[in-house]
Coordinates of C-alpha atoms in Angstrom, one line a residue:
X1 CA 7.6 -14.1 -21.3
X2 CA 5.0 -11.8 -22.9
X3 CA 4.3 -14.1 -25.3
X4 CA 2.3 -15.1 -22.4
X5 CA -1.3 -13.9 -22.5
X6 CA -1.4 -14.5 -18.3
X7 CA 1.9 -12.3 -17.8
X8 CA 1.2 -9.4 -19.8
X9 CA -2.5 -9.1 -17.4
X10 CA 0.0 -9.4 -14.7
X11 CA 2.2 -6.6 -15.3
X12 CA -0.2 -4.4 -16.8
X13 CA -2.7 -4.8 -13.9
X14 CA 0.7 -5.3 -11.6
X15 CA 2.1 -1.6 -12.9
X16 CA -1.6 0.2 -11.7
X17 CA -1.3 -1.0 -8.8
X18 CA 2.2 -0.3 -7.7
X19 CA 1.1 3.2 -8.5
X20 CA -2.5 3.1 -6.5
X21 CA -1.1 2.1 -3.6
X22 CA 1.5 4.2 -2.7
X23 CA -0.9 7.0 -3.5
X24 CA -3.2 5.7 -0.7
X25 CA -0.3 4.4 1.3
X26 CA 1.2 8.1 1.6
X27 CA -1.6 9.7 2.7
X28 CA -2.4 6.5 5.1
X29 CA 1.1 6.5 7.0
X30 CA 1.1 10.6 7.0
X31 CA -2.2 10.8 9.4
X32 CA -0.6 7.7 11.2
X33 CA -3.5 5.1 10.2
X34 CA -1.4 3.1 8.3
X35 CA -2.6 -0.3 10.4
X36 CA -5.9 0.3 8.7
X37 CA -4.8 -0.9 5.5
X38 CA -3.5 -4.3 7.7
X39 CA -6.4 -4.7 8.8
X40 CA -8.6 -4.2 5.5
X41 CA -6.0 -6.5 4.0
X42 CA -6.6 -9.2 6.5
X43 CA -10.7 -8.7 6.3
X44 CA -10.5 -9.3 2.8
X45 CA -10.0 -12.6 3.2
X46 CA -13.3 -13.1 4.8
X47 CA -15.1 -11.8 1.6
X48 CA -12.2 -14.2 -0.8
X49 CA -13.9 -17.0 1.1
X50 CA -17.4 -15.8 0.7
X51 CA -16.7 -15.2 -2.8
X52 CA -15.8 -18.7 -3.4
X53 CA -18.6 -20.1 -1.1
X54 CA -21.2 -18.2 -2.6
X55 CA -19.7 -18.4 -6.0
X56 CA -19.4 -15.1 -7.2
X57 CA -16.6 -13.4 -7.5
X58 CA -13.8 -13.8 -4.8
X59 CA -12.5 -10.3 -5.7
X60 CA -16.1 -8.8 -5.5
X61 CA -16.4 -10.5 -2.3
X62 CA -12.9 -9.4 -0.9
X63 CA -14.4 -5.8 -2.2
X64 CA -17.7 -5.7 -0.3
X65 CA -16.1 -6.9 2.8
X66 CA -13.5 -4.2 2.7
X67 CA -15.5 -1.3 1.9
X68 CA -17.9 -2.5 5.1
X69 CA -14.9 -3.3 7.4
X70 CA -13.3 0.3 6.2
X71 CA -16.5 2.2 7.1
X72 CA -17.3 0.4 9.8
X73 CA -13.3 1.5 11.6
X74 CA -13.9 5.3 10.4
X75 CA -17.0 4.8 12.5
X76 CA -15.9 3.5 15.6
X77 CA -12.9 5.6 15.5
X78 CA -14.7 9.4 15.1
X79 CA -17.1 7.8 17.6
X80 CA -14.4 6.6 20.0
X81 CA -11.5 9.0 18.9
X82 CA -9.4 8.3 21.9
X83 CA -9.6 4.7 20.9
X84 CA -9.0 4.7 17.3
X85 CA -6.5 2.0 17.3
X86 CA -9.0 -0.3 19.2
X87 CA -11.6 0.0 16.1
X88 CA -8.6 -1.1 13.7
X89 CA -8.1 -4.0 16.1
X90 CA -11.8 -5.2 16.8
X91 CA -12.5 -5.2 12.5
X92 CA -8.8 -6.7 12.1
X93 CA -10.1 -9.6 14.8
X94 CA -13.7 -10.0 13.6
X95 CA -12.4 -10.4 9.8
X96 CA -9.7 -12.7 10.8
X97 CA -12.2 -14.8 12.9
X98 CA -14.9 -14.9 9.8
X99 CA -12.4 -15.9 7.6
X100 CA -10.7 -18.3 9.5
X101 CA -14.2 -20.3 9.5
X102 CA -15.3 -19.9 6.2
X103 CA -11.8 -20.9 4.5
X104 CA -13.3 -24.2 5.8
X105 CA -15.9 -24.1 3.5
X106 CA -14.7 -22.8 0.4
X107 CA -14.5 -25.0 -2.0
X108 CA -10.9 -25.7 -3.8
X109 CA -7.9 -25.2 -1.3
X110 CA -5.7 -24.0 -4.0
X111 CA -7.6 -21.0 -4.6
X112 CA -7.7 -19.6 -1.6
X113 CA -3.7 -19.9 -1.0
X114 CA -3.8 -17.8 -3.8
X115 CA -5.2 -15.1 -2.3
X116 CA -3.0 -15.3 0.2
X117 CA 0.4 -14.5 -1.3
X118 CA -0.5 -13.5 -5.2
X119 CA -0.3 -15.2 -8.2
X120 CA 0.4 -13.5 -11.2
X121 CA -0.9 -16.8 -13.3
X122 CA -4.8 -16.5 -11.9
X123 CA -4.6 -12.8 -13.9
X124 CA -7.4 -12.8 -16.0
X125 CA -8.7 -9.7 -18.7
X126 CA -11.2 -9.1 -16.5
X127 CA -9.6 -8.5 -13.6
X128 CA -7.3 -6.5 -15.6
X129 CA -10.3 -4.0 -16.9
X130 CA -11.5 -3.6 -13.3
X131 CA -7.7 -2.4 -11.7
X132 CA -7.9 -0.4 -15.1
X133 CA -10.9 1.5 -14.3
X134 CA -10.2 2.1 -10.3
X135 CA -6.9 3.6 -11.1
X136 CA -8.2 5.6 -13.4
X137 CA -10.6 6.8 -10.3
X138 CA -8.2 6.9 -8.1
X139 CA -5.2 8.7 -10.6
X140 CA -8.1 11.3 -11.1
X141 CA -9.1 11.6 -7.2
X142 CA -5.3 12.3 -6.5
X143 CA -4.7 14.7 -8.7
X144 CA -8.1 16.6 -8.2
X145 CA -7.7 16.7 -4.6
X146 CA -4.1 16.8 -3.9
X147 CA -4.2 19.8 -1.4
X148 CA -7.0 18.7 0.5
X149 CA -5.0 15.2 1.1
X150 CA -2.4 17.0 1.6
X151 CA -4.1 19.1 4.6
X152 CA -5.7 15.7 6.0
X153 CA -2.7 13.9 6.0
X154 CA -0.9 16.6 7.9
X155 CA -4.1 17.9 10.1
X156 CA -7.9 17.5 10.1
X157 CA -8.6 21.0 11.7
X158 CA -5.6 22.5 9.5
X159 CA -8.0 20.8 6.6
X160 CA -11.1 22.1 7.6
X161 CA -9.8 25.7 8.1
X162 CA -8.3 25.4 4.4
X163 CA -12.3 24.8 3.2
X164 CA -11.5 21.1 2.5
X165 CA -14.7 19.3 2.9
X166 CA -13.1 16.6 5.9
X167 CA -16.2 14.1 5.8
X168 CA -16.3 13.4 1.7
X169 CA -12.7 13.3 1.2
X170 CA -12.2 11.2 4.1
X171 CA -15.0 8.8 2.7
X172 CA -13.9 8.7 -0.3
X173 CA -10.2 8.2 0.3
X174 CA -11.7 5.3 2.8
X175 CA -13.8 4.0 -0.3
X176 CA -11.0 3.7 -3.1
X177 CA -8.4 2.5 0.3
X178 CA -10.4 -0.5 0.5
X179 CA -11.2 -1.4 -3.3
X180 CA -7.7 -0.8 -4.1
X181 CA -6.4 -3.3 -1.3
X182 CA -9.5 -5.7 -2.6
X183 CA -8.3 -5.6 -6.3
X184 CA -4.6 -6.2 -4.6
X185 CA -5.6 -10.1 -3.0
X186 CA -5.2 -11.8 -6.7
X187 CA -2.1 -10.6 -7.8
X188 CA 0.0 -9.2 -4.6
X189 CA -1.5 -11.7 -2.2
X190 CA -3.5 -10.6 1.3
X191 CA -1.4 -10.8 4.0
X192 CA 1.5 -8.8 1.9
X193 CA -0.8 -5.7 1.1
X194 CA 0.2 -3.7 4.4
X195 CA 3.7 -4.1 3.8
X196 CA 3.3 -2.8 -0.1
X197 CA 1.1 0.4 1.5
X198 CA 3.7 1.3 4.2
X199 CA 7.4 0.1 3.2
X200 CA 7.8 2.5 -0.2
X201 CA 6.6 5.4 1.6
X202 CA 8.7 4.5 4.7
X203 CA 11.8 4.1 2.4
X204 CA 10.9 7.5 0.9
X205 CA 10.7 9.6 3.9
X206 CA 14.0 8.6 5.0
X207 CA 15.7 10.3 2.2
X208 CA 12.3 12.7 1.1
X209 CA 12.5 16.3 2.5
X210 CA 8.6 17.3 1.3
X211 CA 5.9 15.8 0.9
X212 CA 5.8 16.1 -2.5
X213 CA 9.5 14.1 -2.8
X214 CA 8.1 11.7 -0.7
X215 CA 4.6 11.4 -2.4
X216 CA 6.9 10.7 -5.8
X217 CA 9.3 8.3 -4.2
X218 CA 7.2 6.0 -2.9
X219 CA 4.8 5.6 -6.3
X220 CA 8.8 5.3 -8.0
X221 CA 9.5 2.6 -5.4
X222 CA 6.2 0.9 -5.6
X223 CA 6.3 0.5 -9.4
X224 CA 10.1 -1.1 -8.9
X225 CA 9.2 -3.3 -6.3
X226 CA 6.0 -4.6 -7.8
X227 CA 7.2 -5.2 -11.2
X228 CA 10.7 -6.9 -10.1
X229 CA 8.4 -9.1 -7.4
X230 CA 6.2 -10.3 -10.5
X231 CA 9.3 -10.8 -12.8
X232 CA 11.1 -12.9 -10.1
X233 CA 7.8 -15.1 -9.4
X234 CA 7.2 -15.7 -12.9
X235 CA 11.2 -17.2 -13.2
X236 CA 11.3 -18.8 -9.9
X237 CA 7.7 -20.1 -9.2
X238 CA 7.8 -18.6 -5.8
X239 CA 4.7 -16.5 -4.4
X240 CA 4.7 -12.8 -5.9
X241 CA 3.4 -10.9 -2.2
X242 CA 6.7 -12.8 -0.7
X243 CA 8.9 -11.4 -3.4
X244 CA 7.8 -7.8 -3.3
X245 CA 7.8 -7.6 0.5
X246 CA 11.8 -9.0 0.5
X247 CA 12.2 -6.4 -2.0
X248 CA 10.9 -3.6 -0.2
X249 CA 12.4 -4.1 3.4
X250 CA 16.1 -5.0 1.8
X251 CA 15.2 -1.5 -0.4
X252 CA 14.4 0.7 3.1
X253 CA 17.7 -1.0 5.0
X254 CA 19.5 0.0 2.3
X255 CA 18.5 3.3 1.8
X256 CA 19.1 3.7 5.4
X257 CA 22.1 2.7 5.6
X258 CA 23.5 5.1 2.3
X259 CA 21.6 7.6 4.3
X260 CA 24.0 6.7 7.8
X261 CA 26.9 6.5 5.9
X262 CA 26.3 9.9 4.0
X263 CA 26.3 11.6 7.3
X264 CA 28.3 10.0 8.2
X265 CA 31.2 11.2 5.7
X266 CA 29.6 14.8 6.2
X267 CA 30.0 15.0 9.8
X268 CA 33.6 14.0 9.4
X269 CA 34.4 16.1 6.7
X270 CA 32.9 19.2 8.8
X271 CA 35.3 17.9 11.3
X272 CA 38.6 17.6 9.3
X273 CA 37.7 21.7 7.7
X274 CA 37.2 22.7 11.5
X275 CA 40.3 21.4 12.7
X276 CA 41.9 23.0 9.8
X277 CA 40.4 26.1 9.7
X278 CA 42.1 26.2 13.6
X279 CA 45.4 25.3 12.3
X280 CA 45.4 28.2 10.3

């Protein structure tokens, strides 16, 4: 398999972003906008098509799109803040209207599919050195600014009364959310993006009892899922996105399910001490 020049950009590009998106996805489901990232993921498509049109690069395109759609929702939404989810809805519709139309224009059928549901064998070094330099970005903007996310993703005004500068954090955590779901399209595929932000860290908090636990749990989970999807579409030619998504929800039922049966065994080991503790 690595023999393979295509696989080893897979995984290696694959692997940074298993741990990239969780990072954003965390923070994203914690202040309860992770339909955001569904509706970057579905823009993007809009800017694959233009790409391909226009003859540049589809991922540049899916880039630019994202970034404008991303901006454009944190606009409407501190504009309209009791109508937030309607901002994430209007972008999600416009994006899937523009791309709808210009998919009839692009030029080679094929390739846009591909952006649809991944595939690890489009991979090239390039695209490999760009996922390489945003996670370095993003690795560093994590680390750097972990309490301030943290503050954010609980509460704004809890942020802003900790000295965390709301406006730049936000826009940059808005910036590297949609180049990170951009860079995603080749490999994951863009309709599965949302499910890779939100069902790690959804599997994580049902077992995670900080922040930090979950924060961990879901990169862990990421990297698993991402790099078992890519190692399953490369033996059984199906689409990675697909893979990884299947992966992830049978993952959260179950962890849920361990987690239901753990209590459970508890509650009726609390029961069985009680009744002896009586019959004493």
């Amino acid at each position: 398999m690595l023999e393979f020049q295509f696989m080893r950009h897979a995984l290696l590009a694959g692997c940074m972003l298993s741990i990239m998106i969780p990072m954003i996805g965390v923070v994203m489901v914690s202040r309860k906008t992770s339909m955001i990232g569904d509706s970057l993921s579905h823009t993007s498509l809009a800017g694959v098509a233009l790409g391909l049109i226009s003859g540049i690069s589809p991922v540049l395109g899916a880039i630019c799109v994202c970034l404008l759609s991303a901006f454009a929702i944190e606009y409407i939404r501190h504009r309209l803040p009791a109508h937030g989810d309607m901002a994430t809805a209007v972008i999600t519709s416009i994006g899937l209207g523009a791309a709808a139309i210009l998919s009839r224009f692009a030029p080679g059928g094929n390739n846009f599919d591909s952006y649809l549901f991944g595939s690890i064998a489009s991979v090239t070094a390039g695209d490999v050195l760009q996922v390489a330099v945003v996670f370095a970005v993003t690795v560093f903007f994590s680390i750097v600014l972990y309490g301030g996310l943290v503050n954010i993703a609980i509460d704004e005004n809890l942020a802003r009364l900790a000295g965390v500068h709301v406006p730049v954090v936000n826009g940059m955590l808005t910036a590297l959310s949609a180049i990170v779901i951009a860079l995603s399209c080749k490999i994951v595929g863009a309709l599965m993006i949302s499910s890779i932000l939100i069902l790690p860290v959804a599997t994580a908090l049902i077992v995670g009892k900080s922040y930090r636990q979950v924060y961990r749990n879901s990169v862990l989970l990421g990297v698993f899922y991402t790099m078992s999807g890519i190692l399953f579409s490369y033996y059984f030619d199906v689409p990675t996105g697909g893979v990884i998504v299947v992966l992830a929800v049978a993952g959260m039922l179950l962890v849920a399910a361990g987690k239901k049966w753990r209590s459970r065994g508890s509650a009726r080991e609390e029961k069985e001490n009680h009744i002896r503790r009586i019959s004493l």
